[in-house]
């Protein structure tokens, strides 16, 4: 979410940007921004089994391999189903690079949901929840985020900018789930993405 919001500021000059990905209409997003808190709710389906979706969504050590702009992502600690994940993002615009860092505590409820609470980073407060269900070969992903920015301009950026970045990120995750599902990746034989 930090990456989504930060890049939105830099993309404000190109408000008519449109994605060429034919599946993005399948991702339903609602944005609320009252000037204090930004709330993102998203929902999409993916033609993949539950295990493939879960394995991709929780592959925190390899997120940077399939989400553009994430420079690094690493699990730094694990106690049972509670993880600490450190991430960095690099955004380049007109030859200028912007760096962002965050550390989050992630609580897993295997093959059902996981929640993220930011411990440190570019926001005053950030929490996320991802839930998944399946009816066999189709998996449904629900995403919710509550963000309180500590950068004043984030409080005033438009819904369209936040939505565009959220949609792009979720589509990249969706594409990776589909790719892994087609290749027959499963949790028991997961390997880092090339």
JSON list of C-alpha atoms in Angstrom, two decimals:
[
{"chain": "A", "resi": 1, "resn": "UNK", "atom": "CA", "xyz": [0.00, 0.00, 0.00]},
{"chain": "A", "resi": 2, "resn": "UNK", "atom": "CA", "xyz": [2.86, 2.39, 0.71]},
{"chain": "A", "resi": 3, "resn": "UNK", "atom": "CA", "xyz": [4.13, 1.76, -2.78]},
{"chain": "A", "resi": 4, "resn": "UNK", "atom": "CA", "xyz": [0.68, 2.27, -4.31]},
{"chain": "A", "resi": 5, "resn": "UNK", "atom": "CA", "xyz": [0.10, 5.61, -2.60]},
{"chain": "A", "resi": 6, "resn": "UNK", "atom": "CA", "xyz": [3.59, 7.00, -3.10]},
{"chain": "A", "resi": 7, "resn": "UNK", "atom": "CA", "xyz": [3.63, 6.22, -6.79]},
{"chain": "A", "resi": 8, "resn": "UNK", "atom": "CA", "xyz": [0.19, 7.82, -7.12]},
{"chain": "A", "resi": 9, "resn": "UNK", "atom": "CA", "xyz": [1.67, 11.20, -6.24]},
{"chain": "A", "resi": 10, "resn": "UNK", "atom": "CA", "xyz": [4.30, 10.88, -8.93]},
{"chain": "A", "resi": 11, "resn": "UNK", "atom": "CA", "xyz": [1.75, 9.75, -11.50]},
{"chain": "A", "resi": 12, "resn": "UNK", "atom": "CA", "xyz": [-0.58, 12.70, -10.94]},
{"chain": "A", "resi": 13, "resn": "UNK", "atom": "CA", "xyz": [0.64, 14.47, -14.09]},
{"chain": "A", "resi": 14, "resn": "UNK", "atom": "CA", "xyz": [-0.65, 11.64, -16.28]},
{"chain": "A", "resi": 15, "resn": "UNK", "atom": "CA", "xyz": [-4.26, 11.32, -15.14]},
{"chain": "A", "resi": 16, "resn": "UNK", "atom": "CA", "xyz": [-5.51, 9.74, -18.36]},
{"chain": "A", "resi": 17, "resn": "UNK", "atom": "CA", "xyz": [-3.28, 6.68, -18.13]},
{"chain": "A", "resi": 18, "resn": "UNK", "atom": "CA", "xyz": [-5.08, 3.49, -19.10]},
{"chain": "A", "resi": 19, "resn": "UNK", "atom": "CA", "xyz": [-4.00, -0.13, -18.79]},
{"chain": "A", "resi": 20, "resn": "UNK", "atom": "CA", "xyz": [-3.76, -2.43, -21.77]},
{"chain": "A", "resi": 21, "resn": "UNK", "atom": "CA", "xyz": [-4.41, -5.51, -19.66]},
{"chain": "A", "resi": 22, "resn": "UNK", "atom": "CA", "xyz": [-7.69, -7.05, -20.70]},
{"chain": "A", "resi": 23, "resn": "UNK", "atom": "CA", "xyz": [-8.39, -8.56, -17.28]},
{"chain": "A", "resi": 24, "resn": "UNK", "atom": "CA", "xyz": [-8.30, -5.39, -15.23]},
{"chain": "A", "resi": 25, "resn": "UNK", "atom": "CA", "xyz": [-12.05, -4.84, -15.53]},
{"chain": "A", "resi": 26, "resn": "UNK", "atom": "CA", "xyz": [-12.39, -8.01, -13.45]},
{"chain": "A", "resi": 27, "resn": "UNK", "atom": "CA", "xyz": [-10.90, -6.23, -10.43]},
{"chain": "A", "resi": 28, "resn": "UNK", "atom": "CA", "xyz": [-13.48, -4.28, -8.45]},
{"chain": "A", "resi": 29, "resn": "UNK", "atom": "CA", "xyz": [-12.07, -1.46, -6.30]},
{"chain": "A", "resi": 30, "resn": "UNK", "atom": "CA", "xyz": [-13.65, 1.07, -3.95]},
{"chain": "A", "resi": 31, "resn": "UNK", "atom": "CA", "xyz": [-11.63, 3.98, -2.56]},
{"chain": "A", "resi": 32, "resn": "UNK", "atom": "CA", "xyz": [-12.58, 6.25, 0.36]},
{"chain": "A", "resi": 33, "resn": "UNK", "atom": "CA", "xyz": [-10.46, 9.22, 1.39]},
{"chain": "A", "resi": 34, "resn": "UNK", "atom": "CA", "xyz": [-11.79, 11.64, 4.01]},
{"chain": "A", "resi": 35, "resn": "UNK", "atom": "CA", "xyz": [-8.58, 13.64, 4.23]},
{"chain": "A", "resi": 36, "resn": "UNK", "atom": "CA", "xyz": [-7.45, 11.75, 7.31]},
{"chain": "A", "resi": 37, "resn": "UNK", "atom": "CA", "xyz": [-7.70, 8.08, 6.41]},
{"chain": "A", "resi": 38, "resn": "UNK", "atom": "CA", "xyz": [-7.59, 6.26, 3.07]},
{"chain": "A", "resi": 39, "resn": "UNK", "atom": "CA", "xyz": [-9.59, 3.04, 2.81]},
{"chain": "A", "resi": 40, "resn": "UNK", "atom": "CA", "xyz": [-9.17, 0.60, -0.08]},
{"chain": "A", "resi": 41, "resn": "UNK", "atom": "CA", "xyz": [-11.52, -2.32, -0.70]},
{"chain": "A", "resi": 42, "resn": "UNK", "atom": "CA", "xyz": [-10.90, -4.64, -3.64]},
{"chain": "A", "resi": 43, "resn": "UNK", "atom": "CA", "xyz": [-12.29, -7.91, -4.90]},
{"chain": "A", "resi": 44, "resn": "UNK", "atom": "CA", "xyz": [-11.35, -10.16, -7.81]},
{"chain": "A", "resi": 45, "resn": "UNK", "atom": "CA", "xyz": [-11.53, -13.75, -8.95]},
{"chain": "A", "resi": 46, "resn": "UNK", "atom": "CA", "xyz": [-8.76, -15.79, -10.50]},
{"chain": "A", "resi": 47, "resn": "UNK", "atom": "CA", "xyz": [-8.95, -19.08, -12.47]},
{"chain": "A", "resi": 48, "resn": "UNK", "atom": "CA", "xyz": [-6.72, -21.07, -10.12]},
{"chain": "A", "resi": 49, "resn": "UNK", "atom": "CA", "xyz": [-7.05, -23.47, -7.22]},
{"chain": "A", "resi": 50, "resn": "UNK", "atom": "CA", "xyz": [-6.94, -22.30, -3.62]},
{"chain": "A", "resi": 51, "resn": "UNK", "atom": "CA", "xyz": [-3.45, -23.66, -2.89]},
{"chain": "A", "resi": 52, "resn": "UNK", "atom": "CA", "xyz": [-1.87, -21.91, -5.89]},
{"chain": "A", "resi": 53, "resn": "UNK", "atom": "CA", "xyz": [-3.48, -18.61, -4.94]},
{"chain": "A", "resi": 54, "resn": "UNK", "atom": "CA", "xyz": [-2.41, -18.89, -1.30]},
{"chain": "A", "resi": 55, "resn": "UNK", "atom": "CA", "xyz": [1.16, -19.87, -2.20]},
{"chain": "A", "resi": 56, "resn": "UNK", "atom": "CA", "xyz": [1.52, -16.83, -4.45]},
{"chain": "A", "resi": 57, "resn": "UNK", "atom": "CA", "xyz": [-0.15, -14.32, -2.13]},
{"chain": "A", "resi": 58, "resn": "UNK", "atom": "CA", "xyz": [2.05, -15.39, 0.79]},
{"chain": "A", "resi": 59, "resn": "UNK", "atom": "CA", "xyz": [5.32, -15.72, -1.14]},
{"chain": "A", "resi": 60, "resn": "UNK", "atom": "CA", "xyz": [6.71, -12.66, 0.62]},
{"chain": "A", "resi": 61, "resn": "UNK", "atom": "CA", "xyz": [10.35, -13.47, -0.22]},
{"chain": "A", "resi": 62, "resn": "UNK", "atom": "CA", "xyz": [9.60, -13.20, -3.94]},
{"chain": "A", "resi": 63, "resn": "UNK", "atom": "CA", "xyz": [7.04, -10.39, -4.25]},
{"chain": "A", "resi": 64, "resn": "UNK", "atom": "CA", "xyz": [9.67, -8.20, -5.87]},
{"chain": "A", "resi": 65, "resn": "UNK", "atom": "CA", "xyz": [9.86, -10.72, -8.73]},
{"chain": "A", "resi": 66, "resn": "UNK", "atom": "CA", "xyz": [6.28, -10.13, -9.86]},
{"chain": "A", "resi": 67, "resn": "UNK", "atom": "CA", "xyz": [5.20, -6.71, -8.54]},
{"chain": "A", "resi": 68, "resn": "UNK", "atom": "CA", "xyz": [6.83, -3.88, -10.45]},
{"chain": "A", "resi": 69, "resn": "UNK", "atom": "CA", "xyz": [8.42, -1.23, -8.26]},
{"chain": "A", "resi": 70, "resn": "UNK", "atom": "CA", "xyz": [9.02, -3.46, -5.24]},
{"chain": "A", "resi": 71, "resn": "UNK", "atom": "CA", "xyz": [12.82, -3.55, -5.00]},
{"chain": "A", "resi": 72, "resn": "UNK", "atom": "CA", "xyz": [13.07, -6.12, -2.21]},
{"chain": "A", "resi": 73, "resn": "UNK", "atom": "CA", "xyz": [10.85, -8.16, 0.07]},
{"chain": "A", "resi": 74, "resn": "UNK", "atom": "CA", "xyz": [12.14, -10.48, 2.77]},
{"chain": "A", "resi": 75, "resn": "UNK", "atom": "CA", "xyz": [10.81, -12.41, 5.74]},
{"chain": "A", "resi": 76, "resn": "UNK", "atom": "CA", "xyz": [13.13, -11.37, 8.56]},
{"chain": "A", "resi": 77, "resn": "UNK", "atom": "CA", "xyz": [11.49, -13.34, 11.37]},
{"chain": "A", "resi": 78, "resn": "UNK", "atom": "CA", "xyz": [8.93, -16.10, 11.77]},
{"chain": "A", "resi": 79, "resn": "UNK", "atom": "CA", "xyz": [7.26, -17.39, 14.92]},
{"chain": "A", "resi": 80, "resn": "UNK", "atom": "CA", "xyz": [4.60, -19.93, 14.02]},
{"chain": "A", "resi": 81, "resn": "UNK", "atom": "CA", "xyz": [2.12, -18.14, 11.77]},
{"chain": "A", "resi": 82, "resn": "UNK", "atom": "CA", "xyz": [3.38, -14.65, 12.60]},
{"chain": "A", "resi": 83, "resn": "UNK", "atom": "CA", "xyz": [5.93, -13.16, 10.18]},
{"chain": "A", "resi": 84, "resn": "UNK", "atom": "CA", "xyz": [7.94, -9.98, 10.08]},
{"chain": "A", "resi": 85, "resn": "UNK", "atom": "CA", "xyz": [8.47, -8.78, 6.52]},
{"chain": "A", "resi": 86, "resn": "UNK", "atom": "CA", "xyz": [10.75, -5.97, 5.40]},
{"chain": "A", "resi": 87, "resn": "UNK", "atom": "CA", "xyz": [10.13, -4.33, 2.01]},
{"chain": "A", "resi": 88, "resn": "UNK", "atom": "CA", "xyz": [11.65, -1.56, -0.05]},
{"chain": "A", "resi": 89, "resn": "UNK", "atom": "CA", "xyz": [10.31, 0.08, -3.18]},
{"chain": "A", "resi": 90, "resn": "UNK", "atom": "CA", "xyz": [11.98, 2.23, -5.80]},
{"chain": "A", "resi": 91, "resn": "UNK", "atom": "CA", "xyz": [9.97, 4.52, -8.06]},
{"chain": "A", "resi": 92, "resn": "UNK", "atom": "CA", "xyz": [11.66, 6.19, -11.00]},
{"chain": "A", "resi": 93, "resn": "UNK", "atom": "CA", "xyz": [10.17, 9.21, -12.73]},
{"chain": "A", "resi": 94, "resn": "UNK", "atom": "CA", "xyz": [11.95, 11.41, -15.27]},
{"chain": "A", "resi": 95, "resn": "UNK", "atom": "CA", "xyz": [15.33, 10.08, -14.17]},
{"chain": "A", "resi": 96, "resn": "UNK", "atom": "CA", "xyz": [14.67, 10.69, -10.45]},
{"chain": "A", "resi": 97, "resn": "UNK", "atom": "CA", "xyz": [14.47, 7.77, -7.99]},
{"chain": "A", "resi": 98, "resn": "UNK", "atom": "CA", "xyz": [12.31, 7.73, -4.85]},
{"chain": "A", "resi": 99, "resn": "UNK", "atom": "CA", "xyz": [12.93, 5.10, -2.16]},
{"chain": "A", "resi": 100, "resn": "UNK", "atom": "CA", "xyz": [10.38, 3.77, 0.32]},
{"chain": "A", "resi": 101, "resn": "UNK", "atom": "CA", "xyz": [10.74, 1.28, 3.17]},
{"chain": "A", "resi": 102, "resn": "UNK", "atom": "CA", "xyz": [8.31, -0.58, 5.42]},
{"chain": "A", "resi": 103, "resn": "UNK", "atom": "CA", "xyz": [8.34, -3.34, 8.02]},
{"chain": "A", "resi": 104, "resn": "UNK", "atom": "CA", "xyz": [5.14, -5.24, 8.63]},
{"chain": "A", "resi": 105, "resn": "UNK", "atom": "CA", "xyz": [3.89, -7.93, 11.00]},
{"chain": "A", "resi": 106, "resn": "UNK", "atom": "CA", "xyz": [1.84, -10.50, 9.11]},
{"chain": "A", "resi": 107, "resn": "UNK", "atom": "CA", "xyz": [-0.50, -12.99, 10.81]},
{"chain": "A", "resi": 108, "resn": "UNK", "atom": "CA", "xyz": [-1.42, -16.03, 8.71]},
{"chain": "A", "resi": 109, "resn": "UNK", "atom": "CA", "xyz": [-4.58, -18.10, 8.99]},
{"chain": "A", "resi": 110, "resn": "UNK", "atom": "CA", "xyz": [-3.48, -20.77, 6.48]},
{"chain": "A", "resi": 111, "resn": "UNK", "atom": "CA", "xyz": [-5.35, -20.98, 3.22]},
{"chain": "A", "resi": 112, "resn": "UNK", "atom": "CA", "xyz": [-8.01, -18.55, 4.48]},
{"chain": "A", "resi": 113, "resn": "UNK", "atom": "CA", "xyz": [-6.62, -15.10, 5.23]},
{"chain": "A", "resi": 114, "resn": "UNK", "atom": "CA", "xyz": [-3.70, -13.02, 6.40]},
{"chain": "A", "resi": 115, "resn": "UNK", "atom": "CA", "xyz": [-3.52, -9.63, 8.03]},
{"chain": "A", "resi": 116, "resn": "UNK", "atom": "CA", "xyz": [-0.69, -7.09, 7.94]},
{"chain": "A", "resi": 117, "resn": "UNK", "atom": "CA", "xyz": [0.10, -4.41, 10.51]},
{"chain": "A", "resi": 118, "resn": "UNK", "atom": "CA", "xyz": [2.78, -1.88, 9.70]},
{"chain": "A", "resi": 119, "resn": "UNK", "atom": "CA", "xyz": [5.45, -1.67, 12.41]},
{"chain": "A", "resi": 120, "resn": "UNK", "atom": "CA", "xyz": [7.49, 1.07, 10.74]},
{"chain": "A", "resi": 121, "resn": "UNK", "atom": "CA", "xyz": [7.43, 2.87, 7.41]},
{"chain": "A", "resi": 122, "resn": "UNK", "atom": "CA", "xyz": [6.12, 5.84, 5.43]},
{"chain": "A", "resi": 123, "resn": "UNK", "atom": "CA", "xyz": [2.64, 5.90, 6.96]},
{"chain": "A", "resi": 124, "resn": "UNK", "atom": "CA", "xyz": [1.39, 6.91, 10.41]},
{"chain": "A", "resi": 125, "resn": "UNK", "atom": "CA", "xyz": [-0.70, 3.76, 10.44]},
{"chain": "A", "resi": 126, "resn": "UNK", "atom": "CA", "xyz": [-1.45, 0.98, 7.98]},
{"chain": "A", "resi": 127, "resn": "UNK", "atom": "CA", "xyz": [-3.32, -2.29, 8.27]},
{"chain": "A", "resi": 128, "resn": "UNK", "atom": "CA", "xyz": [-4.35, -4.74, 5.56]},
{"chain": "A", "resi": 129, "resn": "UNK", "atom": "CA", "xyz": [-6.45, -7.88, 5.33]},
{"chain": "A", "resi": 130, "resn": "UNK", "atom": "CA", "xyz": [-6.50, -10.39, 2.47]},
{"chain": "A", "resi": 131, "resn": "UNK", "atom": "CA", "xyz": [-9.06, -13.21, 2.43]},
{"chain": "A", "resi": 132, "resn": "UNK", "atom": "CA", "xyz": [-9.50, -16.03, -0.08]},
{"chain": "A", "resi": 133, "resn": "UNK", "atom": "CA", "xyz": [-12.23, -18.57, -0.81]},
{"chain": "A", "resi": 134, "resn": "UNK", "atom": "CA", "xyz": [-12.71, -21.08, -3.60]},
{"chain": "A", "resi": 135, "resn": "UNK", "atom": "CA", "xyz": [-15.33, -23.13, -5.37]},
{"chain": "A", "resi": 136, "resn": "UNK", "atom": "CA", "xyz": [-12.80, -25.47, -6.95]},
{"chain": "A", "resi": 137, "resn": "UNK", "atom": "CA", "xyz": [-10.97, -24.10, -9.96]},
{"chain": "A", "resi": 138, "resn": "UNK", "atom": "CA", "xyz": [-11.94, -20.50, -9.24]},
{"chain": "A", "resi": 139, "resn": "UNK", "atom": "CA", "xyz": [-10.53, -18.58, -6.29]},
{"chain": "A", "resi": 140, "resn": "UNK", "atom": "CA", "xyz": [-11.94, -15.31, -4.94]},
{"chain": "A", "resi": 141, "resn": "UNK", "atom": "CA", "xyz": [-9.66, -12.74, -3.32]},
{"chain": "A", "resi": 142, "resn": "UNK", "atom": "CA", "xyz": [-10.88, -9.93, -1.05]},
{"chain": "A", "resi": 143, "resn": "UNK", "atom": "CA", "xyz": [-8.50, -7.13, 0.00]},
{"chain": "A", "resi": 144, "resn": "UNK", "atom": "CA", "xyz": [-9.02, -4.35, 2.55]},
{"chain": "A", "resi": 145, "resn": "UNK", "atom": "CA", "xyz": [-6.59, -1.62, 3.68]},
{"chain": "A", "resi": 146, "resn": "UNK", "atom": "CA", "xyz": [-6.82, 1.20, 6.22]},
{"chain": "A", "resi": 147, "resn": "UNK", "atom": "CA", "xyz": [-4.08, 3.80, 5.80]},
{"chain": "A", "resi": 148, "resn": "UNK", "atom": "CA", "xyz": [-3.36, 6.96, 7.76]},
{"chain": "A", "resi": 149, "resn": "UNK", "atom": "CA", "xyz": [-0.70, 8.93, 5.85]},
{"chain": "A", "resi": 150, "resn": "UNK", "atom": "CA", "xyz": [1.99, 10.97, 7.54]},
{"chain": "A", "resi": 151, "resn": "UNK", "atom": "CA", "xyz": [2.83, 12.74, 4.29]},
{"chain": "A", "resi": 152, "resn": "UNK", "atom": "CA", "xyz": [0.35, 15.59, 3.87]},
{"chain": "A", "resi": 153, "resn": "UNK", "atom": "CA", "xyz": [-0.01, 15.34, 0.10]},
{"chain": "A", "resi": 154, "resn": "UNK", "atom": "CA", "xyz": [-1.22, 11.72, 0.35]},
{"chain": "A", "resi": 155, "resn": "UNK", "atom": "CA", "xyz": [-4.33, 13.00, 2.11]},
{"chain": "A", "resi": 156, "resn": "UNK", "atom": "CA", "xyz": [-5.39, 14.96, -0.96]},
{"chain": "A", "resi": 157, "resn": "UNK", "atom": "CA", "xyz": [-4.55, 12.78, -3.93]},
{"chain": "A", "resi": 158, "resn": "UNK", "atom": "CA", "xyz": [-7.47, 11.73, -6.10]},
{"chain": "A", "resi": 159, "resn": "UNK", "atom": "CA", "xyz": [-9.33, 8.46, -5.99]},
{"chain": "A", "resi": 160, "resn": "UNK", "atom": "CA", "xyz": [-8.44, 7.77, -9.62]},
{"chain": "A", "resi": 161, "resn": "UNK", "atom": "CA", "xyz": [-4.71, 7.81, -8.91]},
{"chain": "A", "resi": 162, "resn": "UNK", "atom": "CA", "xyz": [-4.96, 5.49, -5.92]},
{"chain": "A", "resi": 163, "resn": "UNK", "atom": "CA", "xyz": [-7.29, 3.20, -7.83]},
{"chain": "A", "resi": 164, "resn": "UNK", "atom": "CA", "xyz": [-5.01, 3.01, -10.87]},
{"chain": "A", "resi": 165, "resn": "UNK", "atom": "CA", "xyz": [-2.02, 1.98, -8.78]},
{"chain": "A", "resi": 166, "resn": "UNK", "atom": "CA", "xyz": [-4.00, -0.49, -6.67]},
{"chain": "A", "resi": 167, "resn": "UNK", "atom": "CA", "xyz": [-5.48, -2.05, -9.80]},
{"chain": "A", "resi": 168, "resn": "UNK", "atom": "CA", "xyz": [-2.05, -2.40, -11.43]},
{"chain": "A", "resi": 169, "resn": "UNK", "atom": "CA", "xyz": [-0.55, -4.07, -8.36]},
{"chain": "A", "resi": 170, "resn": "UNK", "atom": "CA", "xyz": [-3.47, -6.48, -7.89]},
{"chain": "A", "resi": 171, "resn": "UNK", "atom": "CA", "xyz": [-3.39, -7.37, -11.57]},
{"chain": "A", "resi": 172, "resn": "UNK", "atom": "CA", "xyz": [0.29, -8.25, -11.35]},
{"chain": "A", "resi": 173, "resn": "UNK", "atom": "CA", "xyz": [-0.48, -10.55, -8.42]},
{"chain": "A", "resi": 174, "resn": "UNK", "atom": "CA", "xyz": [-3.40, -12.07, -10.32]},
{"chain": "A", "resi": 175, "resn": "UNK", "atom": "CA", "xyz": [-1.21, -12.70, -13.36]},
{"chain": "A", "resi": 176, "resn": "UNK", "atom": "CA", "xyz": [1.39, -14.46, -11.20]},
{"chain": "A", "resi": 177, "resn": "UNK", "atom": "CA", "xyz": [-1.25, -16.71, -9.62]},
{"chain": "A", "resi": 178, "resn": "UNK", "atom": "CA", "xyz": [-2.46, -17.69, -13.09]},
{"chain": "A", "resi": 179, "resn": "UNK", "atom": "CA", "xyz": [1.10, -18.29, -14.32]},
{"chain": "A", "resi": 180, "resn": "UNK", "atom": "CA", "xyz": [1.99, -20.50, -11.36]},
{"chain": "A", "resi": 181, "resn": "UNK", "atom": "CA", "xyz": [-1.30, -22.39, -11.55]},
{"chain": "A", "resi": 182, "resn": "UNK", "atom": "CA", "xyz": [-0.72, -23.20, -15.24]},
{"chain": "A", "resi": 183, "resn": "UNK", "atom": "CA", "xyz": [2.79, -24.43, -14.46]},
{"chain": "A", "resi": 184, "resn": "UNK", "atom": "CA", "xyz": [1.44, -26.66, -11.71]},
{"chain": "A", "resi": 185, "resn": "UNK", "atom": "CA", "xyz": [3.15, -24.87, -8.78]},
{"chain": "A", "resi": 186, "resn": "UNK", "atom": "CA", "xyz": [1.93, -26.05, -5.38]},
{"chain": "A", "resi": 187, "resn": "UNK", "atom": "CA", "xyz": [3.04, -25.24, -1.82]},
{"chain": "A", "resi": 188, "resn": "UNK", "atom": "CA", "xyz": [4.94, -28.52, -1.43]},
{"chain": "A", "resi": 189, "resn": "UNK", "atom": "CA", "xyz": [7.12, -27.80, -4.45]},
{"chain": "A", "resi": 190, "resn": "UNK", "atom": "CA", "xyz": [7.27, -24.01, -4.48]},
{"chain": "A", "resi": 191, "resn": "UNK", "atom": "CA", "xyz": [10.56, -22.52, -5.61]},
{"chain": "A", "resi": 192, "resn": "UNK", "atom": "CA", "xyz": [11.57, -18.86, -5.88]},
{"chain": "A", "resi": 193, "resn": "UNK", "atom": "CA", "xyz": [10.37, -17.18, -9.03]},
{"chain": "A", "resi": 194, "resn": "UNK", "atom": "CA", "xyz": [13.13, -16.80, -11.64]}
]
